[in-house]
CSV table of C-alpha atoms in Angstrom, one decimal:
chain,number,residue,atom,x,y,z
A,97,UNK,CA,0.1,0.0,0.0
A,98,UNK,CA,1.3,3.1,-1.1
A,99,UNK,CA,1.7,6.1,2.0
A,100,UNK,CA,-1.2,8.1,3.0
A,101,UNK,CA,-1.2,11.6,1.0
A,102,UNK,CA,-2.4,13.4,4.4
A,103,UNK,CA,-1.0,14.9,7.4
A,104,UNK,CA,-1.6,14.3,10.7
A,105,UNK,CA,-3.7,16.9,12.5
A,106,UNK,CA,-5.9,17.6,9.5
A,107,UNK,CA,-9.0,18.7,9.8
A,108,UNK,CA,-12.4,17.5,8.1
A,109,UNK,CA,-13.2,19.6,5.2
A,110,UNK,CA,-15.6,22.2,5.4
A,111,UNK,CA,-17.9,21.0,2.7
A,112,UNK,CA,-18.2,17.7,4.2
A,113,UNK,CA,-19.1,19.3,7.4
A,114,UNK,CA,-21.3,21.4,5.9
A,115,UNK,CA,-23.4,18.7,4.1
A,116,UNK,CA,-23.1,16.1,7.0
A,117,UNK,CA,-24.4,19.1,9.3
A,118,UNK,CA,-27.3,19.8,7.2
A,119,UNK,CA,-28.3,16.0,6.5
A,120,UNK,CA,-28.0,15.2,10.1
A,121,UNK,CA,-30.4,18.6,11.0
A,122,UNK,CA,-32.9,17.0,8.4
A,123,UNK,CA,-32.7,13.6,9.7
A,124,UNK,CA,-33.3,15.0,13.6
A,125,UNK,CA,-36.4,16.9,12.0
A,126,UNK,CA,-38.0,14.1,10.0
A,127,UNK,CA,-36.6,11.5,12.8
A,128,UNK,CA,-38.9,13.4,15.1
A,129,UNK,CA,-42.0,14.3,12.9
A,130,UNK,CA,-42.4,10.6,11.2
A,131,UNK,CA,-44.1,8.4,13.1
A,132,UNK,CA,-42.5,5.2,14.0
A,133,UNK,CA,-42.5,1.9,11.5
A,134,UNK,CA,-43.7,-1.6,12.8
A,135,UNK,CA,-40.0,-2.5,13.2
A,136,UNK,CA,-38.8,0.5,15.3
A,137,UNK,CA,-42.1,0.4,17.4
A,138,UNK,CA,-41.2,-3.3,18.1
A,139,UNK,CA,-37.4,-2.4,18.8
A,140,UNK,CA,-38.8,0.6,21.2
A,141,UNK,CA,-40.2,-2.6,23.3
A,142,UNK,CA,-37.2,-4.2,23.3
A,143,UNK,CA,-35.6,-0.9,25.1
A,144,UNK,CA,-37.8,-1.6,27.9
A,145,UNK,CA,-36.2,-4.9,28.6
A,146,UNK,CA,-32.3,-4.7,28.0
A,147,UNK,CA,-31.2,-8.0,27.4
A,148,UNK,CA,-27.9,-9.6,25.6
A,149,UNK,CA,-30.4,-10.8,22.4
A,150,UNK,CA,-33.7,-10.9,21.2
A,151,UNK,CA,-36.0,-12.6,18.9
A,152,UNK,CA,-35.0,-11.0,15.5
A,153,UNK,CA,-31.6,-9.5,16.2
A,154,UNK,CA,-28.6,-9.1,18.3
A,155,UNK,CA,-29.4,-6.4,21.2
A,156,UNK,CA,-27.6,-3.4,20.3
A,157,UNK,CA,-30.2,-1.3,18.4
A,158,UNK,CA,-32.5,-2.0,21.7
A,159,UNK,CA,-29.2,-0.6,23.7
A,160,UNK,CA,-29.0,2.2,21.4
A,161,UNK,CA,-33.0,3.4,21.8
A,162,UNK,CA,-32.8,2.9,25.6
A,163,UNK,CA,-29.9,5.5,25.7
A,164,UNK,CA,-31.5,7.5,23.2
A,165,UNK,CA,-35.0,7.3,25.3
A,166,UNK,CA,-33.0,8.5,28.3
A,167,UNK,CA,-31.5,11.4,26.7
A,168,UNK,CA,-34.6,12.8,24.2
A,169,UNK,CA,-37.5,11.0,25.9
A,170,UNK,CA,-39.7,8.4,25.0
A,171,UNK,CA,-40.9,9.7,21.8
A,172,UNK,CA,-39.9,9.5,17.9
A,173,UNK,CA,-36.8,11.0,18.2
A,174,UNK,CA,-35.5,9.5,21.1
A,175,UNK,CA,-35.9,6.5,19.5
A,176,UNK,CA,-34.1,7.6,16.5
A,177,UNK,CA,-31.4,9.5,18.3
A,178,UNK,CA,-28.5,7.3,18.3
A,179,UNK,CA,-28.7,5.7,14.8
A,180,UNK,CA,-29.6,9.5,13.5
A,181,UNK,CA,-26.5,10.6,14.9
A,182,UNK,CA,-24.5,7.5,13.9
A,183,UNK,CA,-24.9,8.3,10.2
A,184,UNK,CA,-23.1,11.6,10.5
A,185,UNK,CA,-20.5,9.9,12.4
A,186,UNK,CA,-20.2,7.2,9.7
A,187,UNK,CA,-19.9,9.8,6.9
A,188,UNK,CA,-16.6,11.2,8.8
A,189,UNK,CA,-15.2,7.7,9.1
A,190,UNK,CA,-15.7,7.3,5.6
A,191,UNK,CA,-13.6,10.6,4.9
A,192,UNK,CA,-10.8,9.0,6.9
A,193,UNK,CA,-10.8,5.4,5.9
A,194,UNK,CA,-10.5,6.9,2.3
A,195,UNK,CA,-7.4,8.7,3.4
A,196,UNK,CA,-6.1,6.1,5.1
A,197,UNK,CA,-6.3,4.1,2.0
A,198,UNK,CA,-4.2,6.5,0.3
A,199,UNK,CA,-6.5,8.8,-1.3
A,200,UNK,CA,-6.0,12.9,-1.5
A,201,UNK,CA,-8.1,15.0,0.4
A,202,UNK,CA,-10.1,15.7,-2.9
A,203,UNK,CA,-11.3,11.9,-3.1
A,204,UNK,CA,-11.7,11.4,0.3
A,205,UNK,CA,-14.1,14.4,0.4
A,206,UNK,CA,-16.1,12.8,-2.4
A,207,UNK,CA,-16.7,9.7,-0.9
A,208,UNK,CA,-17.8,11.2,2.2
A,209,UNK,CA,-19.9,13.3,0.5
A,210,UNK,CA,-21.1,10.2,-1.9
A,211,UNK,CA,-22.0,8.5,1.3
A,212,UNK,CA,-24.6,10.9,2.2
A,213,UNK,CA,-26.0,11.2,-1.3
A,214,UNK,CA,-27.1,7.3,-1.4
A,215,UNK,CA,-30.9,7.5,-1.1
A,216,UNK,CA,-30.7,4.3,1.5
A,217,UNK,CA,-28.6,6.8,3.9
A,218,UNK,CA,-29.9,10.1,2.9
A,219,UNK,CA,-33.6,8.8,2.9
A,220,UNK,CA,-33.4,6.4,5.4
A,221,UNK,CA,-30.5,7.3,7.6
A,222,UNK,CA,-32.8,8.5,10.5
A,223,UNK,CA,-34.5,5.0,11.1
A,224,UNK,CA,-34.1,3.1,14.4
A,225,UNK,CA,-33.0,-0.1,12.5
A,226,UNK,CA,-29.8,-2.4,13.5
A,227,UNK,CA,-28.1,-1.6,10.2
A,228,UNK,CA,-27.1,2.0,11.6
A,229,UNK,CA,-25.3,0.4,14.0
A,230,UNK,CA,-23.8,-2.3,11.8
A,231,UNK,CA,-23.1,0.3,9.5
A,232,UNK,CA,-20.8,2.4,11.9
A,233,UNK,CA,-19.1,-0.6,13.7
A,234,UNK,CA,-18.1,-2.1,10.5
A,235,UNK,CA,-16.7,0.7,9.1
A,236,UNK,CA,-15.2,1.7,12.6
A,237,UNK,CA,-13.6,-1.7,12.3
A,238,UNK,CA,-11.7,-1.6,8.9
A,239,UNK,CA,-10.8,2.2,10.0
A,240,UNK,CA,-9.0,0.9,13.0
A,241,UNK,CA,-7.2,-2.2,10.9
A,242,UNK,CA,-6.0,0.2,8.5
A,243,UNK,CA,-4.7,2.5,11.5
A,244,UNK,CA,-3.2,-0.7,12.6
A,245,UNK,CA,-1.7,-1.5,9.3
A,246,UNK,CA,0.0,2.2,8.8
A,247,UNK,CA,1.0,2.5,12.2
A,248,UNK,CA,2.4,-1.0,12.9
A,249,UNK,CA,0.9,-0.4,16.7
A,250,UNK,CA,-1.4,-3.2,18.6
A,251,UNK,CA,-3.7,-0.9,20.2
A,252,UNK,CA,-5.0,-0.4,16.8
A,253,UNK,CA,-5.8,-3.8,16.5
A,254,UNK,CA,-7.5,-4.4,19.4
A,255,UNK,CA,-9.5,-1.6,18.7
A,256,UNK,CA,-10.4,-3.1,15.3
A,257,UNK,CA,-11.5,-6.4,17.3
A,258,UNK,CA,-13.7,-4.1,19.7
A,259,UNK,CA,-15.4,-2.4,16.8
A,260,UNK,CA,-15.7,-5.8,15.1
A,261,UNK,CA,-17.3,-7.2,18.2
A,262,UNK,CA,-19.9,-4.6,18.4
A,263,UNK,CA,-20.9,-5.0,14.7
A,264,UNK,CA,-21.8,-8.5,15.5
A,265,UNK,CA,-23.8,-7.3,18.3
A,266,UNK,CA,-25.6,-4.9,16.1
A,267,UNK,CA,-26.4,-7.5,13.0
A,268,UNK,CA,-25.2,-11.2,12.2
A,269,UNK,CA,-24.2,-10.0,9.1
A,270,UNK,CA,-21.0,-8.5,10.2
A,271,UNK,CA,-19.8,-12.2,11.1
A,272,UNK,CA,-18.8,-11.8,7.4
A,273,UNK,CA,-16.3,-9.1,8.8
A,274,UNK,CA,-13.5,-11.6,9.8
A,275,UNK,CA,-13.3,-13.7,6.4
A,276,UNK,CA,-13.2,-10.1,4.6
A,277,UNK,CA,-10.1,-9.0,6.9
A,278,UNK,CA,-8.7,-12.5,6.3
A,279,UNK,CA,-9.3,-12.0,2.8
A,280,UNK,CA,-7.4,-8.6,2.4
A,281,UNK,CA,-4.6,-9.8,4.6
A,282,UNK,CA,-3.9,-12.8,3.0
A,283,UNK,CA,-4.0,-10.9,-0.8
A,284,UNK,CA,-0.3,-9.6,0.0
A,285,UNK,CA,2.9,-10.6,0.9
A,286,UNK,CA,3.0,-7.9,3.9
A,287,UNK,CA,-0.4,-8.9,4.7
A,288,UNK,CA,0.4,-12.5,5.2
A,289,UNK,CA,3.4,-11.5,7.0
A,290,UNK,CA,1.2,-9.8,9.7
A,291,UNK,CA,-1.1,-12.2,9.8
A,292,UNK,CA,1.8,-14.2,11.4
A,293,UNK,CA,2.0,-11.6,14.2
A,294,UNK,CA,-0.5,-11.3,17.1
A,295,UNK,CA,-2.2,-7.9,16.2
A,296,UNK,CA,-5.0,-9.5,14.1
A,297,UNK,CA,-5.5,-12.4,16.1
A,298,UNK,CA,-5.8,-10.3,19.4
A,299,UNK,CA,-8.6,-8.7,17.6
A,300,UNK,CA,-10.6,-11.7,16.6
A,301,UNK,CA,-10.1,-12.7,20.2
A,302,UNK,CA,-11.3,-9.5,21.4
A,303,UNK,CA,-14.5,-9.6,18.8
A,304,UNK,CA,-15.1,-13.1,19.7
A,305,UNK,CA,-15.7,-12.4,23.3
A,306,UNK,CA,-17.4,-9.5,23.0
A,307,UNK,CA,-19.9,-11.7,20.4
A,308,UNK,CA,-20.0,-14.6,23.0
A,309,UNK,CA,-22.2,-12.6,25.0
A,310,UNK,CA,-24.8,-13.0,22.5
A,311,UNK,CA,-23.9,-16.7,21.9
A,312,UNK,CA,-24.4,-17.0,25.7
A,313,UNK,CA,-27.8,-15.9,25.6
A,314,UNK,CA,-28.9,-17.7,22.7
A,315,UNK,CA,-27.9,-20.8,24.3
A,316,UNK,CA,-29.9,-20.1,27.4
A,317,UNK,CA,-33.1,-19.5,25.1
A,318,UNK,CA,-32.9,-22.2,22.8
A,319,UNK,CA,-30.9,-20.8,20.1
A,320,UNK,CA,-33.8,-18.3,19.3
A,321,UNK,CA,-32.2,-15.5,17.1
A,322,UNK,CA,-29.8,-18.0,15.4
A,323,UNK,CA,-32.5,-20.0,14.0
A,324,UNK,CA,-34.5,-17.2,13.0
A,325,UNK,CA,-31.8,-15.9,11.2
A,326,UNK,CA,-29.5,-18.4,10.0
A,327,UNK,CA,-32.6,-20.1,9.0
A,328,UNK,CA,-32.7,-17.8,5.9
A,329,UNK,CA,-29.5,-19.5,4.5
A,330,UNK,CA,-31.1,-22.6,3.7
A,331,UNK,CA,-31.4,-22.6,0.0
A,332,UNK,CA,-35.1,-23.2,-1.8
A,333,UNK,CA,-36.2,-23.1,-5.7
A,334,UNK,CA,-33.9,-21.6,-8.1
A,335,UNK,CA,-35.3,-18.1,-8.6
A,336,UNK,CA,-32.8,-15.5,-10.5
A,337,UNK,CA,-35.6,-13.0,-10.6
A,338,UNK,CA,-34.2,-12.2,-7.2
A,339,UNK,CA,-30.9,-11.7,-8.6
A,340,UNK,CA,-32.4,-9.0,-10.9
A,341,UNK,CA,-34.4,-7.4,-8.1
A,342,UNK,CA,-31.4,-7.0,-6.0
A,343,UNK,CA,-29.0,-5.2,-8.9
A,344,UNK,CA,-32.0,-3.0,-10.0
A,345,UNK,CA,-33.1,-2.2,-6.5
A,346,UNK,CA,-29.6,-1.4,-5.0
A,347,UNK,CA,-28.5,0.7,-8.2
A,348,UNK,CA,-31.5,2.8,-7.3
A,349,UNK,CA,-30.7,2.8,-3.5
A,350,UNK,CA,-27.3,3.4,-4.2
A,351,UNK,CA,-28.0,6.2,-6.6
A,352,UNK,CA,-27.6,5.2,-10.1
A,353,UNK,CA,-24.9,7.8,-10.9
A,354,UNK,CA,-23.1,6.7,-7.8
A,355,UNK,CA,-23.4,2.9,-8.7
A,356,UNK,CA,-21.7,4.0,-12.0
A,357,UNK,CA,-19.1,5.6,-10.4
A,358,UNK,CA,-18.2,2.3,-8.1
A,359,UNK,CA,-18.3,0.3,-11.5
A,360,UNK,CA,-15.6,2.3,-13.1
A,361,UNK,CA,-13.5,1.6,-9.8
A,362,UNK,CA,-14.1,-2.2,-10.5
A,363,UNK,CA,-13.3,-2.3,-14.0
A,364,UNK,CA,-10.9,0.6,-14.5
A,365,UNK,CA,-7.3,0.8,-13.0
A,366,UNK,CA,-7.7,3.1,-9.8
A,367,UNK,CA,-5.9,6.1,-9.3
A,368,UNK,CA,-2.3,5.6,-8.0
A,369,UNK,CA,-2.8,7.3,-5.0
A,370,UNK,CA,-5.3,4.9,-3.3
A,371,UNK,CA,-5.3,1.3,-2.7
A,372,UNK,CA,-8.9,-0.5,-2.8
A,373,UNK,CA,-8.1,-3.9,-2.0
A,374,UNK,CA,-9.0,-3.6,1.8
A,375,UNK,CA,-12.3,-1.5,0.7
A,376,UNK,CA,-12.7,-4.3,-1.9
A,377,UNK,CA,-11.5,-7.2,-0.2
A,378,UNK,CA,-13.2,-6.6,3.1
A,379,UNK,CA,-16.8,-6.1,1.7
A,380,UNK,CA,-16.5,-9.1,-1.0
A,381,UNK,CA,-17.5,-12.0,1.3
A,382,UNK,CA,-20.5,-10.1,2.2
A,383,UNK,CA,-21.0,-9.0,-0.9
A,384,UNK,CA,-20.7,-12.6,-2.5
A,385,UNK,CA,-23.0,-14.0,0.1
A,386,UNK,CA,-25.9,-11.6,-0.8
A,387,UNK,CA,-25.7,-12.1,-4.5
A,388,UNK,CA,-26.0,-16.2,-3.5
A,389,UNK,CA,-28.9,-15.3,-1.5
A,390,UNK,CA,-30.6,-13.6,-4.1
A,391,UNK,CA,-30.5,-16.7,-6.7
A,392,UNK,CA,-33.3,-18.2,-4.0
A,393,UNK,CA,-34.5,-15.8,-1.9
A,394,UNK,CA,-35.6,-12.1,-1.8
A,395,UNK,CA,-32.7,-9.5,-0.2
A,396,UNK,CA,-34.1,-7.0,1.7
A,397,UNK,CA,-33.2,-3.4,0.5
A,398,UNK,CA,-31.5,-2.5,3.6
A,399,UNK,CA,-29.6,-5.3,4.3
A,400,UNK,CA,-26.3,-4.4,2.4
A,401,UNK,CA,-26.2,-1.4,4.0
A,402,UNK,CA,-23.1,-1.9,6.0
A,403,UNK,CA,-21.2,-1.8,2.4
A,404,UNK,CA,-22.9,1.4,1.7
A,405,UNK,CA,-19.8,3.6,3.0
A,406,UNK,CA,-17.1,0.9,1.3
A,407,UNK,CA,-19.2,1.5,-2.0
A,408,UNK,CA,-19.0,5.2,-1.5
A,409,UNK,CA,-15.1,5.1,-1.2
A,410,UNK,CA,-15.1,2.8,-4.4
A,411,UNK,CA,-17.1,5.5,-6.1
A,412,UNK,CA,-15.1,8.6,-5.3
A,413,UNK,CA,-12.1,6.3,-6.6
A,414,UNK,CA,-14.3,5.7,-9.9
A,415,UNK,CA,-15.1,9.0,-10.6
A,416,UNK,CA,-11.3,10.2,-10.5
A,417,UNK,CA,-11.0,7.6,-13.9
A,418,UNK,CA,-14.1,9.0,-16.0
A,419,UNK,CA,-13.4,11.9,-18.7
A,420,UNK,CA,-15.8,13.5,-20.9
A,421,UNK,CA,-19.4,13.3,-20.4
A,422,UNK,CA,-19.2,10.6,-17.9
A,423,UNK,CA,-17.2,12.7,-15.5
A,424,UNK,CA,-19.8,15.4,-16.2
A,425,UNK,CA,-22.6,12.9,-14.8
A,426,UNK,CA,-20.1,11.8,-11.9
A,427,UNK,CA,-20.5,15.5,-10.6
A,428,UNK,CA,-24.3,15.6,-11.2
A,429,UNK,CA,-24.1,12.6,-8.5
A,430,UNK,CA,-24.3,14.9,-5.5
A,431,UNK,CA,-27.4,17.0,-6.6
A,432,UNK,CA,-29.4,14.5,-8.3
A,433,UNK,CA,-28.9,12.4,-4.9
A,434,UNK,CA,-30.1,15.3,-2.6
A,435,UNK,CA,-33.0,16.0,-4.8
A,436,UNK,CA,-34.4,12.7,-5.0
A,437,UNK,CA,-33.3,12.2,-1.2
A,438,UNK,CA,-35.4,15.5,-0.4
A,439,UNK,CA,-38.5,14.3,-2.4
A,440,UNK,CA,-38.5,11.1,-0.5
A,441,UNK,CA,-38.1,12.6,3.0
A,442,UNK,CA,-40.7,15.6,2.2
A,443,UNK,CA,-43.3,12.8,1.2
A,444,UNK,CA,-42.9,11.3,4.6
A,445,UNK,CA,-43.7,14.1,6.5
A,446,UNK,CA,-46.6,16.0,4.0
A,447,UNK,CA,-49.9,15.1,3.4
A,448,UNK,CA,-50.0,12.8,0.1
A,449,UNK,CA,-53.5,12.1,-0.2
A,450,UNK,CA,-53.4,12.6,-4.0
A,451,UNK,CA,-51.0,9.2,-4.3
A,452,UNK,CA,-53.7,7.2,-2.7
A,453,UNK,CA,-53.0,3.4,-2.4
A,454,UNK,CA,-49.4,4.2,-4.1
A,455,UNK,CA,-48.3,6.4,-1.2
A,456,UNK,CA,-45.1,4.7,0.0
A,457,UNK,CA,-45.9,6.1,3.4
A,458,UNK,CA,-49.1,4.6,3.8
A,459,UNK,CA,-48.0,2.3,6.4
A,460,UNK,CA,-47.1,5.5,8.8
A,461,UNK,CA,-50.1,7.6,8.4
A,462,UNK,CA,-53.2,7.8,10.7
A,463,UNK,CA,-52.2,5.8,13.7
A,464,UNK,CA,-53.0,8.5,16.4
A,465,UNK,CA,-56.6,9.1,15.0
A,466,UNK,CA,-56.9,5.3,14.3
A,467,UNK,CA,-55.8,4.5,18.2
A,468,UNK,CA,-58.1,7.0,19.5
A,469,UNK,CA,-61.0,5.3,17.5
A,470,UNK,CA,-59.8,1.8,18.7
A,471,UNK,CA,-59.7,3.5,22.4
A,472,UNK,CA,-63.6,4.4,22.1
A,473,UNK,CA,-64.9,1.0,20.5
A,474,UNK,CA,-62.7,-1.0,23.2
A,475,UNK,CA,-64.7,1.3,25.7
A,476,UNK,CA,-68.0,0.9,24.2
A,477,UNK,CA,-67.6,-2.6,24.3
A,478,UNK,CA,-66.6,-3.4,27.9
A,479,UNK,CA,-62.9,-4.7,26.6
A,480,UNK,CA,-60.3,-4.6,29.2
A,481,UNK,CA,-57.3,-5.4,26.7
A,482,UNK,CA,-56.2,-5.3,23.1
A,483,UNK,CA,-55.0,-8.1,20.7
A,484,UNK,CA,-53.7,-8.4,17.4
A,485,UNK,CA,-52.2,-11.2,14.9
A,486,UNK,CA,-49.2,-8.9,14.2
A,487,UNK,CA,-46.3,-8.0,15.9
A,488,UNK,CA,-45.9,-5.1,14.1
A,489,UNK,CA,-49.6,-3.8,14.8
A,490,UNK,CA,-49.1,-4.8,18.3
A,491,UNK,CA,-46.3,-3.1,18.6
A,492,UNK,CA,-47.6,0.7,16.9
A,493,UNK,CA,-50.5,0.3,19.1
A,494,UNK,CA,-48.4,-0.3,22.2
A,495,UNK,CA,-46.4,3.2,21.3
A,496,UNK,CA,-50.1,5.1,21.0
A,497,UNK,CA,-50.8,7.1,24.2
A,498,UNK,CA,-54.7,7.1,23.4
A,499,UNK,CA,-54.7,3.5,24.2
A,500,UNK,CA,-55.5,3.1,28.1
A,501,UNK,CA,-55.3,-0.9,27.9
A,502,UNK,CA,-52.7,-3.9,27.3
A,503,UNK,CA,-51.9,-4.8,23.8
A,504,UNK,CA,-50.6,-8.2,23.1
A,505,UNK,CA,-50.1,-10.4,19.8
A,506,UNK,CA,-51.9,-13.5,20.0
A,507,UNK,CA,-49.5,-15.3,17.7
A,508,UNK,CA,-45.7,-15.8,17.5
A,509,UNK,CA,-45.4,-15.6,21.2
A,510,UNK,CA,-41.6,-16.6,21.1
A,511,UNK,CA,-41.3,-12.9,20.1
A,512,UNK,CA,-42.1,-11.7,23.4
A,513,UNK,CA,-39.9,-13.8,25.3
A,514,UNK,CA,-38.6,-11.8,28.4
A,515,UNK,CA,-40.2,-8.7,27.3
A,516,UNK,CA,-43.0,-6.6,29.5
A,517,UNK,CA,-46.4,-8.9,28.8
A,518,UNK,CA,-49.8,-8.2,30.7
A,519,UNK,CA,-51.4,-9.7,33.4
A,520,UNK,CA,-52.6,-12.9,32.7
A,521,UNK,CA,-55.7,-12.3,34.7
A,522,UNK,CA,-56.6,-9.3,32.2
A,523,UNK,CA,-57.9,-12.2,29.8
A,524,UNK,CA,-60.7,-13.1,32.3
A,525,UNK,CA,-62.4,-10.3,30.9
A,526,UNK,CA,-63.6,-9.4,27.4
A,527,UNK,CA,-60.9,-8.2,24.9
A,528,UNK,CA,-61.1,-6.2,21.4
A,529,UNK,CA,-59.2,-8.0,18.6
A,530,UNK,CA,-58.2,-6.1,15.7
A,531,UNK,CA,-56.0,-6.7,12.6
A,532,UNK,CA,-55.8,-6.4,8.6
A,533,UNK,CA,-58.9,-8.4,7.2
A,534,UNK,CA,-56.6,-10.5,5.4
A,535,UNK,CA,-55.1,-12.0,9.0
A,536,UNK,CA,-58.3,-12.4,11.3
A,537,UNK,CA,-61.3,-14.0,10.9
A,538,UNK,CA,-64.3,-15.3,13.2
A,539,UNK,CA,-63.2,-19.2,12.4
A,540,UNK,CA,-59.6,-18.5,13.6
A,541,UNK,CA,-60.6,-16.8,16.9
A,542,UNK,CA,-63.4,-19.3,17.4
A,543,UNK,CA,-60.6,-22.0,18.1
A,544,UNK,CA,-59.8,-20.0,21.1
A,545,UNK,CA,-62.6,-18.0,22.2
A,546,UNK,CA,-65.7,-19.4,23.1
A,547,UNK,CA,-67.6,-15.9,22.3
A,548,UNK,CA,-66.5,-14.0,19.1
A,549,UNK,CA,-68.6,-11.0,18.0
A,550,UNK,CA,-67.8,-9.2,14.9
A,551,UNK,CA,-67.9,-5.1,14.9
A,552,UNK,CA,-67.3,-4.8,11.2
A,553,UNK,CA,-64.4,-2.5,9.8
A,554,UNK,CA,-62.3,0.0,11.3
A,555,UNK,CA,-60.5,2.3,9.3
A,556,UNK,CA,-56.8,4.0,9.5
A,557,UNK,CA,-57.2,6.8,7.6
A,558,UNK,CA,-59.9,8.6,5.8
A,559,UNK,CA,-59.6,6.8,2.2
A,560,UNK,CA,-59.8,3.4,2.3
A,561,UNK,CA,-56.7,2.1,0.7
A,562,UNK,CA,-56.0,-1.5,0.7
A,563,UNK,CA,-53.9,-2.3,3.9
A,564,UNK,CA,-55.7,0.5,6.3
A,565,UNK,CA,-58.8,-1.6,6.4
A,566,UNK,CA,-58.9,-3.5,10.0
A,567,UNK,CA,-61.7,-6.0,11.0
A,568,UNK,CA,-62.7,-6.0,14.5
A,569,UNK,CA,-64.1,-8.4,17.2
A,570,UNK,CA,-65.0,-8.7,21.0
A,571,UNK,CA,-63.9,-11.8,22.3
A,572,UNK,CA,-64.1,-13.5,25.9
A,573,UNK,CA,-63.7,-16.7,27.1
A,574,UNK,CA,-60.5,-17.9,26.4
A,575,UNK,CA,-59.7,-21.7,25.3
A,576,UNK,CA,-56.0,-21.8,26.2
A,577,UNK,CA,-53.3,-19.8,27.8
A,578,UNK,CA,-53.1,-17.0,25.6
A,579,UNK,CA,-49.6,-15.7,27.0
A,580,UNK,CA,-47.9,-18.9,26.7
A,581,UNK,CA,-49.7,-20.8,24.1
A,582,UNK,CA,-50.8,-17.7,21.7
A,583,UNK,CA,-53.8,-18.4,19.6
A,584,UNK,CA,-52.9,-21.2,16.9
A,585,UNK,CA,-54.2,-20.5,13.3
A,586,UNK,CA,-53.7,-16.8,13.6
């Protein structure tokens, strides 16, 4: 690797600070004004029962939400505070990571700006999801490893191990960091020499020790999260359409112009000032897994998020190689990304009734009014608790202050291990069960309750678009222990 072209003590460029500060302010505003998504509301409930693991994911997002709520209150902004701050910090780490790889100040600045101009980060960087922490700690781990490479100082390898372990406590995709780091070091004589030294193995030992906290929790809980997440690995029928979906979707979320610049870095010789091997090789195992997974199942849009910091650096290096009209297009990547991201963020906080059923923010609209109507129905029918079939709906309703009753999901009771649960005696009284029409029926409820009375439709919102029409029932006389067994068939 060539010597870095930066001086120790150099500060961050004003343009990067301005963009990071501006986008951070926008995310704070949008994060405070936008209703929680179903998953965010679910993770919020986790934060009331801090643990070393949960049904869906390792614990980091719950810890972050716990801290955010203690800083900014039990509000949407409190839930999202640390993920929002993490997006800004990751931008700065991307800049310095590009410099550590040998990029000059101009290239590193472009990398930090490109990261903020990706649609996934610009329009989704305010969400309280595990990817926020995973992206930060993944990038920090590589940053520390490159610091260790440059300085040959052991403490940086230890820091890389700490960051890698925290990344694994954020999301299991960070387990691909270990083969990625090994691939990078094994790819050159100097790297293989370092593999014979204690530093990388100290990092691996520290990361393993930190991740073992979640392993121990899983061992005590029947390998709950491992079974949920690693069950996705099992291949199903060959369905290459998901590969096309992955490529097209990620091209759009990365920002098509930034994606084009990243492609240029892959197919053309990189600028002599920067060595892209650590950036590319550390990302390669996880990227390869996503491609293989897409041959039999869908890759969710946010899964590749930890690779976006490295994609931004690749794109910045690729832009250096472009000439003519292609170079002009690379300069348009920032304004195009910020314009599209701005439209997406404006859609989140502004009414969009004119979009009807095609409103992409439909799942976030109308919750306070819906909760008030639901509370009125509950009181009018003498119900003392509310039940749903969906964990997402149960979590959304639990976040609504208008509801004065306990909320319980009547299916997937494994999701609620170690979380706060209603008093079992509450089910001796009538309850109000509500969910989307396609998810609940009299027949299914009759298997679990001796009396089921349909109440008809309830609307979330005013226009009745699909996805906002709910069926409601008054139920009583449970036939089984609902908290431990749930209601089979729902």
